PDB file of C-alpha atoms in Angstrom:
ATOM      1  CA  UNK A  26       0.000   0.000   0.000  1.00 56.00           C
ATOM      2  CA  UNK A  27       1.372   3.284  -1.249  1.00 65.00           C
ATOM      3  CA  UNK A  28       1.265   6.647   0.838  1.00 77.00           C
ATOM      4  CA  UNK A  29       1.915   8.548  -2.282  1.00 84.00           C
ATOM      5  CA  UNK A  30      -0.486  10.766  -4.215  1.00 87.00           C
ATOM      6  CA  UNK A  31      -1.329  10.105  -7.782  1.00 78.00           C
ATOM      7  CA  UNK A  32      -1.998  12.713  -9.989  1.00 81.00           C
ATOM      8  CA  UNK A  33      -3.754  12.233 -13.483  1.00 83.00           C
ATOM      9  CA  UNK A  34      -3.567  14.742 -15.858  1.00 83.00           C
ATOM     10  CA  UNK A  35      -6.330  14.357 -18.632  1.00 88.00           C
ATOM     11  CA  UNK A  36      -5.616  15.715 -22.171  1.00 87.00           C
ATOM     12  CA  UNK A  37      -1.948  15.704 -22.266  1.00 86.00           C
ATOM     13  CA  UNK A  38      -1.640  13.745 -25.215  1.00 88.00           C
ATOM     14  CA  UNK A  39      -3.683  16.249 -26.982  1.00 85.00           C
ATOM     15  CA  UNK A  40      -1.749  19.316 -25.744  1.00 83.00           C
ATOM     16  CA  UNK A  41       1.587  17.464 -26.709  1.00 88.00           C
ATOM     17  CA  UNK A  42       0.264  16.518 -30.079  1.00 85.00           C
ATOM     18  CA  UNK A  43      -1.119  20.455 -30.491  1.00 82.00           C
ATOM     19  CA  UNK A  44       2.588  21.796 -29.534  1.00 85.00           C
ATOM     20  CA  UNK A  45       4.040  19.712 -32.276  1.00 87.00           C
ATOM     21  CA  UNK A  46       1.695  20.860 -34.838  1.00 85.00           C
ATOM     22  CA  UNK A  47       2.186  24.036 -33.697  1.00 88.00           C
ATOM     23  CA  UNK A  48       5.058  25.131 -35.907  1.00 89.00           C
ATOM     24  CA  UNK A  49       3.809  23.879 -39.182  1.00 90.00           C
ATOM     25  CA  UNK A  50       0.846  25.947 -38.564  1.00 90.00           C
ATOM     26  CA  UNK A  51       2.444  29.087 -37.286  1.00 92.00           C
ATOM     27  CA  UNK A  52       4.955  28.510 -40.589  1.00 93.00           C
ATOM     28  CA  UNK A  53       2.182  28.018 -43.341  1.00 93.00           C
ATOM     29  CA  UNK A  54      -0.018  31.003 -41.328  1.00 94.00           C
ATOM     30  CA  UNK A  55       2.953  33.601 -41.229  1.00 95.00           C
ATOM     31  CA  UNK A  56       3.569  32.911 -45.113  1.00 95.00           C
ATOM     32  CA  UNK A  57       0.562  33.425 -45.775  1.00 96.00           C
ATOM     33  CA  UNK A  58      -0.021  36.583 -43.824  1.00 96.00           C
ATOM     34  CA  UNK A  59       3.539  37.815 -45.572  1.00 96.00           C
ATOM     35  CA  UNK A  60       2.114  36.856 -48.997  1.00 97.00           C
ATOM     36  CA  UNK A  61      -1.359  39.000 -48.426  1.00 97.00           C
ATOM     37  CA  UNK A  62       0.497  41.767 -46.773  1.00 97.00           C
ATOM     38  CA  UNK A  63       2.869  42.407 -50.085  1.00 98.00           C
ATOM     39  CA  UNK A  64      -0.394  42.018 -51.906  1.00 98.00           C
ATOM     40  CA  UNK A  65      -2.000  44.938 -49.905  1.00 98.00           C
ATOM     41  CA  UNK A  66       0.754  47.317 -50.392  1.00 98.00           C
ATOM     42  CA  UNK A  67       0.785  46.717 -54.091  1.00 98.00           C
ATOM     43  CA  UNK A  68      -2.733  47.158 -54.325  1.00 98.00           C
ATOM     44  CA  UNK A  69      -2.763  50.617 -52.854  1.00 98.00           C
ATOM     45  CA  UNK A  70       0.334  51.948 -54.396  1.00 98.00           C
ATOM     46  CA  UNK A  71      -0.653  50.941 -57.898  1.00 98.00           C
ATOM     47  CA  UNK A  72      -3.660  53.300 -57.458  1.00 97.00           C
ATOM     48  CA  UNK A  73      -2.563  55.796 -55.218  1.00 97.00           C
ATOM     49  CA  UNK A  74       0.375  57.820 -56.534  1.00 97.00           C
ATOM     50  CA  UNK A  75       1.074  61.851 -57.600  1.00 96.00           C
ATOM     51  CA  UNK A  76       3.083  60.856 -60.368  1.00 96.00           C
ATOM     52  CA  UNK A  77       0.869  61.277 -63.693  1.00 94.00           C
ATOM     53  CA  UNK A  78       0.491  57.600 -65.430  1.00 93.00           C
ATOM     54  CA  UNK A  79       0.741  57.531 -69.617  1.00 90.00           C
ATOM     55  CA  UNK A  80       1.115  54.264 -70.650  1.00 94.00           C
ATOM     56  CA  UNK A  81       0.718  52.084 -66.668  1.00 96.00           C
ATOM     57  CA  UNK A  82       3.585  50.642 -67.204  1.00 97.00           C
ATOM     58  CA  UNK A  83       5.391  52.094 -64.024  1.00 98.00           C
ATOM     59  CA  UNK A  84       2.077  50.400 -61.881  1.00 98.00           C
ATOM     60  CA  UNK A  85       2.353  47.369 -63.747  1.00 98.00           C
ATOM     61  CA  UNK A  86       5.951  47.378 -62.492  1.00 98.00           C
ATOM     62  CA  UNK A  87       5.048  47.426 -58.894  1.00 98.00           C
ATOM     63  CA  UNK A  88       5.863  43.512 -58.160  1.00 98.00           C
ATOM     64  CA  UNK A  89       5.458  41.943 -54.053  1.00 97.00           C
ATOM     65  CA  UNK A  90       7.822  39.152 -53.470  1.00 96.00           C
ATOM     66  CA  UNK A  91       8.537  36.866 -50.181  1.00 96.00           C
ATOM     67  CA  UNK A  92      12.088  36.885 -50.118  1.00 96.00           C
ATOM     68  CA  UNK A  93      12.493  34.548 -46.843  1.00 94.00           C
ATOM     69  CA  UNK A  94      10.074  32.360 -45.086  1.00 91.00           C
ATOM     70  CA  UNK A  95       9.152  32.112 -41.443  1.00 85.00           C
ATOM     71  CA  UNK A  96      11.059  32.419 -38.873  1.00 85.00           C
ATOM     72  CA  UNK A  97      12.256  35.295 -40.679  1.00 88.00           C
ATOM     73  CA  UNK A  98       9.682  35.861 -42.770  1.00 90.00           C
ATOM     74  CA  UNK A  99      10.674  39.180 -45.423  1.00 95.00           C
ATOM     75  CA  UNK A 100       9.318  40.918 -48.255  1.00 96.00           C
ATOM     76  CA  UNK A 101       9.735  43.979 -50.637  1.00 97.00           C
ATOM     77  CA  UNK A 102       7.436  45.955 -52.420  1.00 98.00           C
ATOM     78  CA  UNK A 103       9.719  47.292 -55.306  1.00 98.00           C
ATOM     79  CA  UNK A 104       9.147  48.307 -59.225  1.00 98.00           C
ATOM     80  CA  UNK A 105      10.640  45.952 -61.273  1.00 98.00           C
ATOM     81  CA  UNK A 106      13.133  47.817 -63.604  1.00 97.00           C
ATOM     82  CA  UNK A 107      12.701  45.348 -66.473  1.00 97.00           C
ATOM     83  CA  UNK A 108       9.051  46.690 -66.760  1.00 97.00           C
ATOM     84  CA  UNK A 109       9.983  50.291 -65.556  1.00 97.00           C
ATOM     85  CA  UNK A 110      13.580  51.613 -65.554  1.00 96.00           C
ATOM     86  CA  UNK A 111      12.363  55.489 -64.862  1.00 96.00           C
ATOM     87  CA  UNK A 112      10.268  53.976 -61.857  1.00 97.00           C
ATOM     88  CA  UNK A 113      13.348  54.799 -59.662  1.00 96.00           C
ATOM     89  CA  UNK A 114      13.852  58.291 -60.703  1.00 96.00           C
ATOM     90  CA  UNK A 115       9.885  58.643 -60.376  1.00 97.00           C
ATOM     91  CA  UNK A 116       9.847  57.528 -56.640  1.00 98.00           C
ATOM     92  CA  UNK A 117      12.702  59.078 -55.412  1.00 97.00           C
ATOM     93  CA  UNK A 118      13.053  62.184 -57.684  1.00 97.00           C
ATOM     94  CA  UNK A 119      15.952  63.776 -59.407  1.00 97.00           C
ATOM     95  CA  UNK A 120      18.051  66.966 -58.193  1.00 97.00           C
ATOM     96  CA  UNK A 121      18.744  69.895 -61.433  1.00 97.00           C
ATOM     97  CA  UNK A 122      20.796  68.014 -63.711  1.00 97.00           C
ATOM     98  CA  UNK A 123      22.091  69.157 -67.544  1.00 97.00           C
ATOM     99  CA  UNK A 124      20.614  66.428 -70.420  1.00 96.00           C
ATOM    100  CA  UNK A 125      23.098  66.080 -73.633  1.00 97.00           C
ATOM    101  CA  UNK A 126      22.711  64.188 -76.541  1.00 96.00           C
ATOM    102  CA  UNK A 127      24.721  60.829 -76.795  1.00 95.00           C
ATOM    103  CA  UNK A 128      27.576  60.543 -78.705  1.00 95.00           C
ATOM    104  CA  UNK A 129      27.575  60.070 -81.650  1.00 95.00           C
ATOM    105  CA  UNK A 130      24.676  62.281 -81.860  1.00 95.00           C
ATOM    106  CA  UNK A 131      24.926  66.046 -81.273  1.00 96.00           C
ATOM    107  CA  UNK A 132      21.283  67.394 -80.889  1.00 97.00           C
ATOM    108  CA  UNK A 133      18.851  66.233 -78.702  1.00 96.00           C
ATOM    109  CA  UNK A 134      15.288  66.261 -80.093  1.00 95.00           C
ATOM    110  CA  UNK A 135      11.711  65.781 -79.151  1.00 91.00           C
ATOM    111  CA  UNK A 136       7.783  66.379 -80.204  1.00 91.00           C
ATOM    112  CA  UNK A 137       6.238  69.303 -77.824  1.00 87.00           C
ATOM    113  CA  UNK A 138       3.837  71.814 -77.475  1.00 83.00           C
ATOM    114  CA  UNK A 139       4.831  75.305 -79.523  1.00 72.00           C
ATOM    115  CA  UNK A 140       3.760  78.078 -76.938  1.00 74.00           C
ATOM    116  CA  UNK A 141      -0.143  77.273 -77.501  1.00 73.00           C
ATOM    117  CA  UNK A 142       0.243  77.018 -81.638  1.00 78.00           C
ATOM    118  CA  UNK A 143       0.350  72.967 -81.796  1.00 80.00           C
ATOM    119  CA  UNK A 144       3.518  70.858 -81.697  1.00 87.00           C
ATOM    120  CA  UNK A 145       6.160  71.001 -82.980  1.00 92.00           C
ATOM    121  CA  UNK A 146       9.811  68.996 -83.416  1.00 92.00           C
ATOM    122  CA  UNK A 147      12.328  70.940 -80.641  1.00 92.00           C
ATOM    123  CA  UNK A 148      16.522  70.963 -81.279  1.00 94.00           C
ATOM    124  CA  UNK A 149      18.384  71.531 -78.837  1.00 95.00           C
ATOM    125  CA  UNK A 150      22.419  70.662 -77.802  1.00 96.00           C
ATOM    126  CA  UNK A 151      21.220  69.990 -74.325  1.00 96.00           C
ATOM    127  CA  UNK A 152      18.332  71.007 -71.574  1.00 96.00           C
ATOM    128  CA  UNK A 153      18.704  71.958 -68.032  1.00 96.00           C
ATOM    129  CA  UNK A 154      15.879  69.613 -66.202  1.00 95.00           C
ATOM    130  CA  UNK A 155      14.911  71.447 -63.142  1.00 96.00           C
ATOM    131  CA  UNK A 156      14.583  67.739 -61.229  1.00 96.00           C
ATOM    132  CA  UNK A 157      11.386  66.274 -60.091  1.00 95.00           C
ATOM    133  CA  UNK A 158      10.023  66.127 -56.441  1.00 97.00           C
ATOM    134  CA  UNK A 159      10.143  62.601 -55.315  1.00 97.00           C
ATOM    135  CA  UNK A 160       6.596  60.409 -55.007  1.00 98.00           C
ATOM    136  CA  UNK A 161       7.310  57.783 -52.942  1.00 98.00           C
ATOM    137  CA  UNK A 162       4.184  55.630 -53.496  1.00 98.00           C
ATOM    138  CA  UNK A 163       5.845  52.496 -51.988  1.00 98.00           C
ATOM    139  CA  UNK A 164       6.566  54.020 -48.924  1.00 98.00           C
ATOM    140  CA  UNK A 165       3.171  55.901 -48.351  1.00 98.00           C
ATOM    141  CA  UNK A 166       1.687  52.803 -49.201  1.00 98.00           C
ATOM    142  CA  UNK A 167       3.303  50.802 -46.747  1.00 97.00           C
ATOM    143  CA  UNK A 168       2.019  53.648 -44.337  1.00 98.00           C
ATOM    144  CA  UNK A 169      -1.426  53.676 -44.469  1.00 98.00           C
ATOM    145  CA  UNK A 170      -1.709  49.879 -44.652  1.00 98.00           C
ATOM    146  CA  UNK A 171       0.441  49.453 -41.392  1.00 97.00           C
ATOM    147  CA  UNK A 172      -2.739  48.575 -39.295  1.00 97.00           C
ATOM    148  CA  UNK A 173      -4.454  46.307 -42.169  1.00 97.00           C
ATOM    149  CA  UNK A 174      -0.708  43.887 -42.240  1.00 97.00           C
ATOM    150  CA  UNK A 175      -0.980  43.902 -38.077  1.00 96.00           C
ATOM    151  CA  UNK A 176      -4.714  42.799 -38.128  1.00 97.00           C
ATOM    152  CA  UNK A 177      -3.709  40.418 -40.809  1.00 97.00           C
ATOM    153  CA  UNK A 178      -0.216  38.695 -39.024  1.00 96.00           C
ATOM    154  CA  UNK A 179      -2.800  38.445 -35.492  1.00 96.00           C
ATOM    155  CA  UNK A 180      -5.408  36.796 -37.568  1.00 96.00           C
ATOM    156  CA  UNK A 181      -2.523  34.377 -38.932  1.00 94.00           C
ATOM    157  CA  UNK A 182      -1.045  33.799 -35.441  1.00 92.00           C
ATOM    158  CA  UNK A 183      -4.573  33.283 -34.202  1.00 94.00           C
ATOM    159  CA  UNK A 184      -5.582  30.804 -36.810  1.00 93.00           C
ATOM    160  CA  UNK A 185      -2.503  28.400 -36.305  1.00 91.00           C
ATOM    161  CA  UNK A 186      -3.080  28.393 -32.849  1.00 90.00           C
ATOM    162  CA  UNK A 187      -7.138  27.349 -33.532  1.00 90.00           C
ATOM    163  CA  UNK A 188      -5.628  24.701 -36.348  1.00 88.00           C
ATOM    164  CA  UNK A 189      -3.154  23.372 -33.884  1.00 83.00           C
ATOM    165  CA  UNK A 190      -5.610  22.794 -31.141  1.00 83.00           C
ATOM    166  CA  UNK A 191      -5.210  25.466 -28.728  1.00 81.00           C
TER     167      UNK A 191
END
């Protein structure tokens, strides 16, 4: 005959099985969360921007990409510079600079409007461009979503936990 207590702890199996599922879940929700977030900022940049859009190529450009998974889950917003190579002068703006023709050419020439007459072909040996004010679109966008991408990594962290059995 035994003095001892005996203590029986129902469940444990479950709560040992749920801690090992646990990471799978919290993996899979995180990437997930990552994926949507990148898609969020995308979203709202391609539509909300200053800079004036001719041909939407520079908002096709706007590309989301995971670049590491969970633990250290990471991603970039960015404009892809195959689709767009001005899109980095565009978002972070230019200071004064002089434009010449390239050699071999010596006159730079363009199609513009003729002081309220039409167009007209301009020649010129160079310009000074007074630089452009940056619009940074990624950045803003990233901004205003900042609660949306919290709400969305909680509901992630949340759902692995339901999924694992806590």
């Amino acid at each position: 005959m035994s003095d001892g207590i005996t203590i029986r702890i129902r469940g444990i199996k479950e709560l040992r099985d749920a801690f090992f599922k646990l990471p799978d879940m919290v993996r899979a929700e995180i990437n997930a969360a990552m994926d949507d977030s990148l898609a969020i900022i995308r979203a709202r940049a391609q539509r909300e921007h200053r800079f004036k859009s001719r041909s939407g190529r520079l908002e096709k450009a706007i590309v989301g990409e995971r670049i590491s998974d969970y633990p250290v889950a990471r991603g970039v917003v960015r404009v892809d510079e195959s689709v767009a190579p001005h899109g980095f002068w565009v978002h972070d703006g230019t200071k004064p600079h002089e434009i010449k023709p390239r050699p071999p050419k010596k006159w730079l020439r363009w199609v513009g409007d003729a002081g309220g007459i039409g167009t007209r072909v301009h020649f010129a040996r160079g310009v000074h461009h007074p630089g452009t004010k940056p619009d940074q679109f990624l950045y803003q966008a990233a901004r205003a979503e900042r609660r949306a991408i919290v709400e969305r990594f909680r509901r992630g962290v949340a759902e692995a936990q339901r999924k694992a059995g806590f």
